[in-house]
Amino acid sequence: MKTNAGRFFEEYRLGEVIAHAVPRTVTQGERALYHALYPARHALYSSDVFAQACGLPASPLDDLIGFHVVFGKTVPDVSLNAVANLGYAQGRWLAPVWPGDTLRSQSTVIGLKQNSNGQSGVVYVRTLGTNQHNQPVLDYVRWVMVKKRDLDAPAPATVLPELAATVAAQDLVIPQGLDFTHYDFAQSGEPHRWGDYALGEVIDHVDGVTIEEAEHMLATRLWQNTAKVHFDATQRPDGRRLIYGGHVISLARALSFNGLANAQMIVALNAGAHANPCFAGDTVRAWSQVLDRAPTSAPGVGAIRLRLVATKGGAGDLRGPDGKYLPEVLLDLDYWALMPI
């Protein structure tokens, strides 16, 4: 048997380290396609001149390009037979990704829990992305629901990893040389500084984008995500292809430019949940809530903690009286970004 059917839940072992194929060299082509797929326009990722004025040698690739590439490498070994990707925690961007970098991924199984129906289970992995110098660029935890191949296979002992609710502000990694002292607000697109955002403030990003099947297929192939539920309509009882959750993340992040144009660099992923499935034809809108602010050691640079919500509903609507996510909520993402003070 030379083909790979992917792993099933009962085939994972706690502590197992999985080195993922295939390394990928990223270039300006990924940037161009990313900006074509999403309305992404943060200045630091669009202009070498702007980035150099902020102390960097050039414009790095968008943080979520690195995330998608590192994530995509893991799919054949972690979520090829997934029912759904469930959540994220303890993510940190450890170094910028530059055009010409070659990225690799490695995951460690840190938790297992069979579901009560005996047909699937949840696999927790910590994934590390590195570049060609073996320098870590990204580290995060995610958990995914995976089908069982043999329903009679014994369930592994349940082990749930202890995960911090947030990445502490003092643990954020600031790119070397970053300096917002002479930040150009006219070129960035908005005048709003770190100190202009109040804790608890809700920002309606106003714009909406209707997801098309064609763009989702292009994006998911671009990131080399081979999960069957995204491509094969026979994998779901309703015959619909599930939109890759990362596509929704990037779309919401791009929409957040309107109101958060100066939240330039994502440096940590505190928590995240794909609250409800997303399908072609859905019109996605976004809103953010300010959760925290913290100073950093970099000149002119502050850290802002944001909740980013992708929804088919209205701004500020998140959970019902029962505490569960409203059916129109697609994504609830908690992250730290860097912003000029």
Short mmCIF file of C-alpha atoms in Angstrom, two decimals:
data_model
loop_
_atom_site.label_atom_id
_atom_site.label_comp_id
_atom_site.label_asym_id
_atom_site.label_seq_id
_atom_site.Cartn_x
_atom_site.Cartn_y
_atom_site.Cartn_z
CA MET A 1 0.00 0.00 0.00
CA LYS A 2 1.71 3.14 -1.19
CA THR A 3 -1.07 5.67 -0.71
CA ASN A 4 -1.83 7.47 2.54
CA ALA A 5 -5.37 7.39 3.90
CA GLY A 6 -4.42 9.64 6.79
CA ARG A 7 -4.38 8.90 10.49
CA PHE A 8 -7.42 8.08 12.56
CA PHE A 9 -7.98 8.86 16.21
CA GLU A 10 -6.93 5.51 17.62
CA GLU A 11 -3.56 5.76 15.83
CA TYR A 12 -2.22 8.70 17.86
CA ARG A 13 0.03 8.22 20.87
CA LEU A 14 0.61 10.70 23.67
CA GLY A 15 4.06 12.29 23.41
CA GLU A 16 4.52 11.27 19.78
CA VAL A 17 6.56 13.74 17.73
CA ILE A 18 5.55 14.09 14.08
CA ALA A 19 7.89 15.73 11.56
CA HIS A 20 5.67 16.98 8.73
CA ALA A 21 6.49 16.97 5.02
CA VAL A 22 7.04 18.98 2.77
CA PRO A 23 9.24 22.08 3.41
CA ARG A 24 8.03 25.15 1.58
CA THR A 25 9.87 28.23 0.39
CA VAL A 26 7.64 31.30 0.51
CA THR A 27 8.10 34.31 -1.76
CA GLN A 28 6.45 37.53 -2.83
CA GLY A 29 4.04 35.31 -4.74
CA GLU A 30 2.40 34.23 -1.48
CA ARG A 31 2.04 37.89 -0.50
CA ALA A 32 0.41 38.79 -3.82
CA LEU A 33 -2.03 35.89 -3.63
CA TYR A 34 -2.81 36.59 0.03
CA HIS A 35 -3.65 40.21 -0.74
CA ALA A 36 -5.75 39.10 -3.70
CA LEU A 37 -7.74 36.59 -1.65
CA TYR A 38 -8.40 38.84 1.33
CA PRO A 39 -8.83 42.63 1.58
CA ALA A 40 -5.49 42.69 3.46
CA ARG A 41 -3.84 46.12 3.48
CA HIS A 42 -1.94 46.72 6.71
CA ALA A 43 0.90 49.07 5.80
CA LEU A 44 3.73 47.12 7.44
CA TYR A 45 2.97 44.14 5.17
CA SER A 46 2.38 46.21 2.05
CA SER A 47 5.38 48.53 1.82
CA ASP A 48 9.13 48.01 2.22
CA VAL A 49 9.52 51.77 2.68
CA PHE A 50 6.96 51.85 5.51
CA ALA A 51 8.53 48.80 7.19
CA GLN A 52 12.03 50.29 6.93
CA ALA A 53 10.78 53.49 8.58
CA CYS A 54 9.60 51.21 11.43
CA GLY A 55 13.08 49.75 11.92
CA LEU A 56 12.73 46.56 9.88
CA PRO A 57 14.97 45.65 6.93
CA ALA A 58 11.97 45.22 4.62
CA SER A 59 8.30 44.31 4.70
CA PRO A 60 7.82 40.83 6.20
CA LEU A 61 5.16 38.48 4.91
CA ASP A 62 1.80 38.77 6.67
CA ASP A 63 1.80 36.90 9.98
CA LEU A 64 -1.09 34.73 8.85
CA ILE A 65 0.80 33.60 5.74
CA GLY A 66 3.31 32.00 8.10
CA PHE A 67 0.46 30.53 10.13
CA HIS A 68 -1.30 29.05 7.07
CA VAL A 69 1.88 27.51 5.67
CA VAL A 70 2.92 25.97 9.01
CA PHE A 71 -0.65 24.78 9.60
CA GLY A 72 -0.99 23.32 6.11
CA LYS A 73 2.08 21.12 6.60
CA THR A 74 0.37 19.47 9.60
CA VAL A 75 -2.89 18.52 7.89
CA PRO A 76 -1.88 15.19 6.28
CA ASP A 77 -0.67 13.90 9.66
CA VAL A 78 -3.13 15.55 12.05
CA SER A 79 -6.41 16.49 10.42
CA LEU A 80 -6.76 14.71 7.09
CA ASN A 81 -9.66 12.73 8.59
CA ALA A 82 -10.90 15.56 10.77
CA VAL A 83 -14.54 16.23 11.44
CA ALA A 84 -13.63 19.79 12.46
CA ASN A 85 -10.77 21.91 13.75
CA LEU A 86 -11.94 23.02 17.18
CA GLY A 87 -9.63 25.57 18.73
CA TYR A 88 -6.25 27.18 19.38
CA ALA A 89 -4.23 28.32 22.40
CA GLN A 90 -0.80 29.50 23.52
CA GLY A 91 0.30 30.67 20.08
CA ARG A 92 3.31 32.96 19.64
CA TRP A 93 4.93 34.44 16.54
CA LEU A 94 8.61 34.14 17.36
CA ALA A 95 10.26 35.74 14.31
CA PRO A 96 9.09 37.45 11.11
CA VAL A 97 8.79 35.38 7.95
CA TRP A 98 10.64 36.95 5.04
CA PRO A 99 10.31 36.31 1.30
CA GLY A 100 12.73 33.50 0.53
CA ASP A 101 12.34 31.71 3.87
CA THR A 102 11.75 27.96 3.85
CA LEU A 103 9.26 26.81 6.48
CA ARG A 104 8.91 23.40 8.11
CA SER A 105 6.52 22.09 10.76
CA GLN A 106 6.73 19.59 13.62
CA SER A 107 3.94 18.59 16.01
CA THR A 108 3.87 16.84 19.36
CA VAL A 109 0.73 15.04 20.58
CA ILE A 110 -0.02 16.53 24.01
CA GLY A 111 -3.58 15.32 24.65
CA LEU A 112 -6.17 12.72 23.66
CA LYS A 113 -9.85 12.31 24.50
CA GLN A 114 -12.32 9.93 22.87
CA ASN A 115 -15.81 11.33 22.36
CA SER A 116 -18.74 9.69 24.13
CA ASN A 117 -20.20 8.44 20.82
CA GLY A 118 -17.12 6.26 20.29
CA GLN A 119 -16.91 7.37 16.65
CA SER A 120 -14.29 10.09 16.98
CA GLY A 121 -11.94 11.73 19.42
CA VAL A 122 -10.11 14.97 20.05
CA VAL A 123 -6.37 15.17 19.40
CA TYR A 124 -4.34 18.00 20.95
CA VAL A 125 -1.04 18.94 19.30
CA ARG A 126 1.62 21.57 19.83
CA THR A 127 3.05 22.66 16.49
CA LEU A 128 6.38 24.37 15.93
CA GLY A 129 7.21 26.13 12.67
CA THR A 130 10.87 26.78 11.84
CA ASN A 131 12.77 28.42 8.99
CA GLN A 132 15.81 27.27 7.02
CA HIS A 133 18.09 28.31 9.88
CA ASN A 134 16.14 26.08 12.31
CA GLN A 135 14.96 29.29 13.93
CA PRO A 136 11.45 29.02 15.44
CA VAL A 137 8.99 31.36 13.75
CA LEU A 138 5.68 30.14 15.22
CA ASP A 139 4.52 27.92 18.08
CA TYR A 140 0.89 27.12 18.88
CA VAL A 141 -1.49 24.49 20.27
CA ARG A 142 -4.58 23.33 18.44
CA TRP A 143 -7.11 20.57 18.93
CA VAL A 144 -9.05 18.77 16.28
CA MET A 145 -11.85 16.20 16.20
CA VAL A 146 -10.70 13.15 14.22
CA LYS A 147 -12.73 10.13 13.06
CA LYS A 148 -12.00 6.60 14.24
CA ARG A 149 -11.28 3.95 11.64
CA ASP A 150 -12.14 1.02 13.92
CA LEU A 151 -15.07 1.81 16.19
CA ASP A 152 -14.15 -1.15 18.38
CA ALA A 153 -10.60 0.06 18.98
CA PRO A 154 -10.07 0.71 22.70
CA ALA A 155 -10.09 4.32 23.79
CA PRO A 156 -6.75 5.71 24.97
CA ALA A 157 -6.52 7.10 28.47
CA THR A 158 -7.94 10.63 28.51
CA VAL A 159 -5.23 13.27 28.89
CA LEU A 160 -6.20 16.92 28.65
CA PRO A 161 -3.30 19.38 28.48
CA GLU A 162 -3.19 22.31 30.87
CA LEU A 163 -3.38 25.40 28.69
CA ALA A 164 -2.95 28.98 29.83
CA ALA A 165 -5.91 31.25 29.15
CA THR A 166 -3.64 33.90 27.64
CA VAL A 167 -0.07 34.53 26.59
CA ALA A 168 1.38 36.89 29.20
CA ALA A 169 2.33 40.30 27.84
CA GLN A 170 5.92 39.88 29.09
CA ASP A 171 6.24 36.72 26.98
CA LEU A 172 5.44 38.46 23.70
CA VAL A 173 8.33 38.40 21.22
CA ILE A 174 8.91 41.80 19.58
CA PRO A 175 10.72 41.68 16.21
CA GLN A 176 14.28 42.93 16.48
CA GLY A 177 14.63 46.58 15.52
CA LEU A 178 10.89 47.39 15.54
CA ASP A 179 10.49 51.08 16.33
CA PHE A 180 7.24 53.03 15.98
CA THR A 181 8.71 56.34 17.18
CA HIS A 182 8.42 57.90 13.71
CA TYR A 183 5.30 55.98 12.65
CA ASP A 184 3.52 57.53 9.66
CA PHE A 185 -0.20 57.60 10.47
CA ALA A 186 -1.07 59.26 7.17
CA GLN A 187 0.44 56.32 5.26
CA SER A 188 -1.04 53.66 7.56
CA GLY A 189 -4.59 54.80 6.84
CA GLU A 190 -5.92 55.77 10.30
CA PRO A 191 -4.89 58.16 13.11
CA HIS A 192 -5.82 55.90 16.03
CA ARG A 193 -3.05 55.09 18.53
CA TRP A 194 -2.69 52.45 21.25
CA GLY A 195 -3.93 54.92 23.87
CA ASP A 196 -7.07 55.72 21.89
CA TYR A 197 -8.59 52.29 22.53
CA ALA A 198 -10.51 51.79 25.78
CA LEU A 199 -10.80 48.44 27.55
CA GLY A 200 -14.12 46.86 26.66
CA GLU A 201 -14.58 49.00 23.56
CA VAL A 202 -16.39 47.23 20.70
CA ILE A 203 -15.44 48.15 17.14
CA ASP A 204 -17.80 47.32 14.28
CA HIS A 205 -15.64 46.83 11.20
CA VAL A 206 -18.65 47.64 9.02
CA ASP A 207 -17.72 45.79 5.83
CA GLY A 208 -18.84 42.34 4.75
CA VAL A 209 -17.57 39.78 2.25
CA THR A 210 -19.60 36.96 0.70
CA ILE A 211 -17.47 33.82 0.50
CA GLU A 212 -17.31 32.16 -2.90
CA GLU A 213 -16.52 28.49 -3.47
CA ALA A 214 -13.84 29.32 -6.03
CA GLU A 215 -11.80 31.62 -3.78
CA HIS A 216 -12.01 29.17 -0.89
CA MET A 217 -10.74 26.34 -3.09
CA LEU A 218 -7.87 28.52 -4.31
CA ALA A 219 -6.95 29.57 -0.77
CA THR A 220 -7.08 26.09 0.68
CA ARG A 221 -4.91 24.71 -2.11
CA LEU A 222 -2.53 27.65 -1.75
CA TRP A 223 -1.91 26.70 1.89
CA GLN A 224 -1.67 23.00 0.90
CA ASN A 225 -4.45 22.10 3.32
CA THR A 226 -5.61 18.66 2.17
CA ALA A 227 -8.32 18.00 4.79
CA LYS A 228 -11.07 16.02 3.08
CA VAL A 229 -13.98 18.05 4.47
CA HIS A 230 -12.76 21.09 2.51
CA PHE A 231 -12.66 19.37 -0.90
CA ASP A 232 -14.80 16.24 -0.92
CA ALA A 233 -18.54 16.92 -0.76
CA THR A 234 -19.21 13.28 0.19
CA GLN A 235 -17.41 13.73 3.53
CA ARG A 236 -20.39 15.49 5.14
CA PRO A 237 -24.00 14.25 5.37
CA ASP A 238 -25.25 17.58 4.00
CA GLY A 239 -23.02 17.29 0.92
CA ARG A 240 -21.41 20.69 1.53
CA ARG A 241 -17.72 21.51 1.59
CA LEU A 242 -16.62 23.10 4.85
CA ILE A 243 -14.76 26.41 4.55
CA TYR A 244 -11.24 26.15 6.03
CA GLY A 245 -11.25 27.93 9.37
CA GLY A 246 -8.02 29.74 8.57
CA HIS A 247 -9.73 31.31 5.57
CA VAL A 248 -12.28 32.83 7.95
CA ILE A 249 -9.48 34.02 10.27
CA SER A 250 -7.68 35.83 7.45
CA LEU A 251 -10.89 37.30 6.11
CA ALA A 252 -11.89 38.65 9.53
CA ARG A 253 -8.40 40.00 10.19
CA ALA A 254 -8.41 41.80 6.85
CA LEU A 255 -11.87 43.27 7.53
CA SER A 256 -10.60 44.54 10.90
CA PHE A 257 -8.38 47.05 9.06
CA ASN A 258 -11.40 49.38 9.14
CA GLY A 259 -11.01 50.55 12.74
CA LEU A 260 -7.74 48.76 13.55
CA ALA A 261 -5.47 49.76 10.69
CA ASN A 262 -2.62 50.36 13.13
CA ALA A 263 -2.82 46.96 14.84
CA GLN A 264 0.11 46.01 12.64
CA MET A 265 1.68 42.75 13.80
CA ILE A 266 0.04 39.70 15.36
CA VAL A 267 2.41 38.40 18.03
CA ALA A 268 0.29 35.94 20.01
CA LEU A 269 -2.82 33.79 19.73
CA ASN A 270 -4.34 33.46 23.20
CA ALA A 271 -7.38 31.41 22.29
CA GLY A 272 -9.59 30.66 19.35
CA ALA A 273 -12.71 28.72 18.50
CA HIS A 274 -14.48 27.98 15.23
CA ALA A 275 -17.90 28.43 16.77
CA ASN A 276 -20.06 27.28 13.84
CA PRO A 277 -19.36 25.92 10.36
CA CYS A 278 -18.96 28.30 7.44
CA PHE A 279 -20.01 27.53 3.87
CA ALA A 280 -19.83 29.16 0.46
CA GLY A 281 -22.51 31.81 0.12
CA ASP A 282 -22.16 33.03 3.70
CA THR A 283 -21.57 36.77 4.08
CA VAL A 284 -18.95 37.32 6.75
CA ARG A 285 -18.66 40.47 8.85
CA ALA A 286 -16.31 41.20 11.73
CA TRP A 287 -16.17 43.08 15.00
CA SER A 288 -13.50 43.43 17.66
CA GLN A 289 -13.43 44.07 21.39
CA VAL A 290 -10.48 45.54 23.27
CA LEU A 291 -9.55 43.13 26.08
CA ASP A 292 -6.26 44.50 27.39
CA ARG A 293 -3.30 46.79 26.69
CA ALA A 294 0.33 46.50 27.74
CA PRO A 295 3.53 48.45 27.10
CA THR A 296 6.53 46.78 25.48
CA SER A 297 10.27 47.38 25.60
CA ALA A 298 10.35 48.45 21.94
CA PRO A 299 10.39 52.23 21.31
CA GLY A 300 6.93 53.59 20.53
CA VAL A 301 5.38 50.12 20.50
CA GLY A 302 2.42 49.00 22.60
CA ALA A 303 0.65 45.64 22.72
CA ILE A 304 -3.12 45.45 22.42
CA ARG A 305 -5.17 42.36 23.16
CA LEU A 306 -8.21 41.98 20.93
CA ARG A 307 -11.16 39.65 20.54
CA LEU A 308 -11.89 39.26 16.83
CA VAL A 309 -15.29 37.82 15.95
CA ALA A 310 -16.35 36.73 12.47
CA THR A 311 -20.10 36.58 12.18
CA LYS A 312 -23.07 36.48 9.86
CA GLY A 313 -24.88 38.65 12.42
CA GLY A 314 -24.39 41.99 14.12
CA ALA A 315 -21.53 43.60 16.01
CA GLY A 316 -21.38 42.73 19.70
CA ASP A 317 -23.57 39.63 19.41
CA LEU A 318 -21.67 36.57 20.64
CA ARG A 319 -23.55 34.22 22.99
CA GLY A 320 -27.16 33.45 23.80
CA PRO A 321 -28.78 33.29 27.26
CA ASP A 322 -27.59 29.68 27.56
CA GLY A 323 -23.96 30.80 27.25
CA LYS A 324 -23.49 29.06 23.91
CA TYR A 325 -22.28 30.77 20.78
CA LEU A 326 -25.07 32.22 18.66
CA PRO A 327 -25.57 30.23 15.43
CA GLU A 328 -24.44 33.17 13.28
CA VAL A 329 -21.04 33.40 15.01
CA LEU A 330 -18.30 31.70 12.98
CA LEU A 331 -15.07 32.60 14.79
CA ASP A 332 -14.04 33.86 18.22
CA LEU A 333 -10.32 34.71 18.22
CA ASP A 334 -8.31 36.25 21.07
CA TYR A 335 -4.92 37.69 20.02
CA TRP A 336 -2.21 40.23 20.83
CA ALA A 337 -1.08 42.76 18.22
CA LEU A 338 1.51 45.53 18.16
CA MET A 339 0.41 49.14 17.75
CA PRO A 340 2.07 52.58 17.87
CA ILE A 341 1.76 54.35 21.22
#
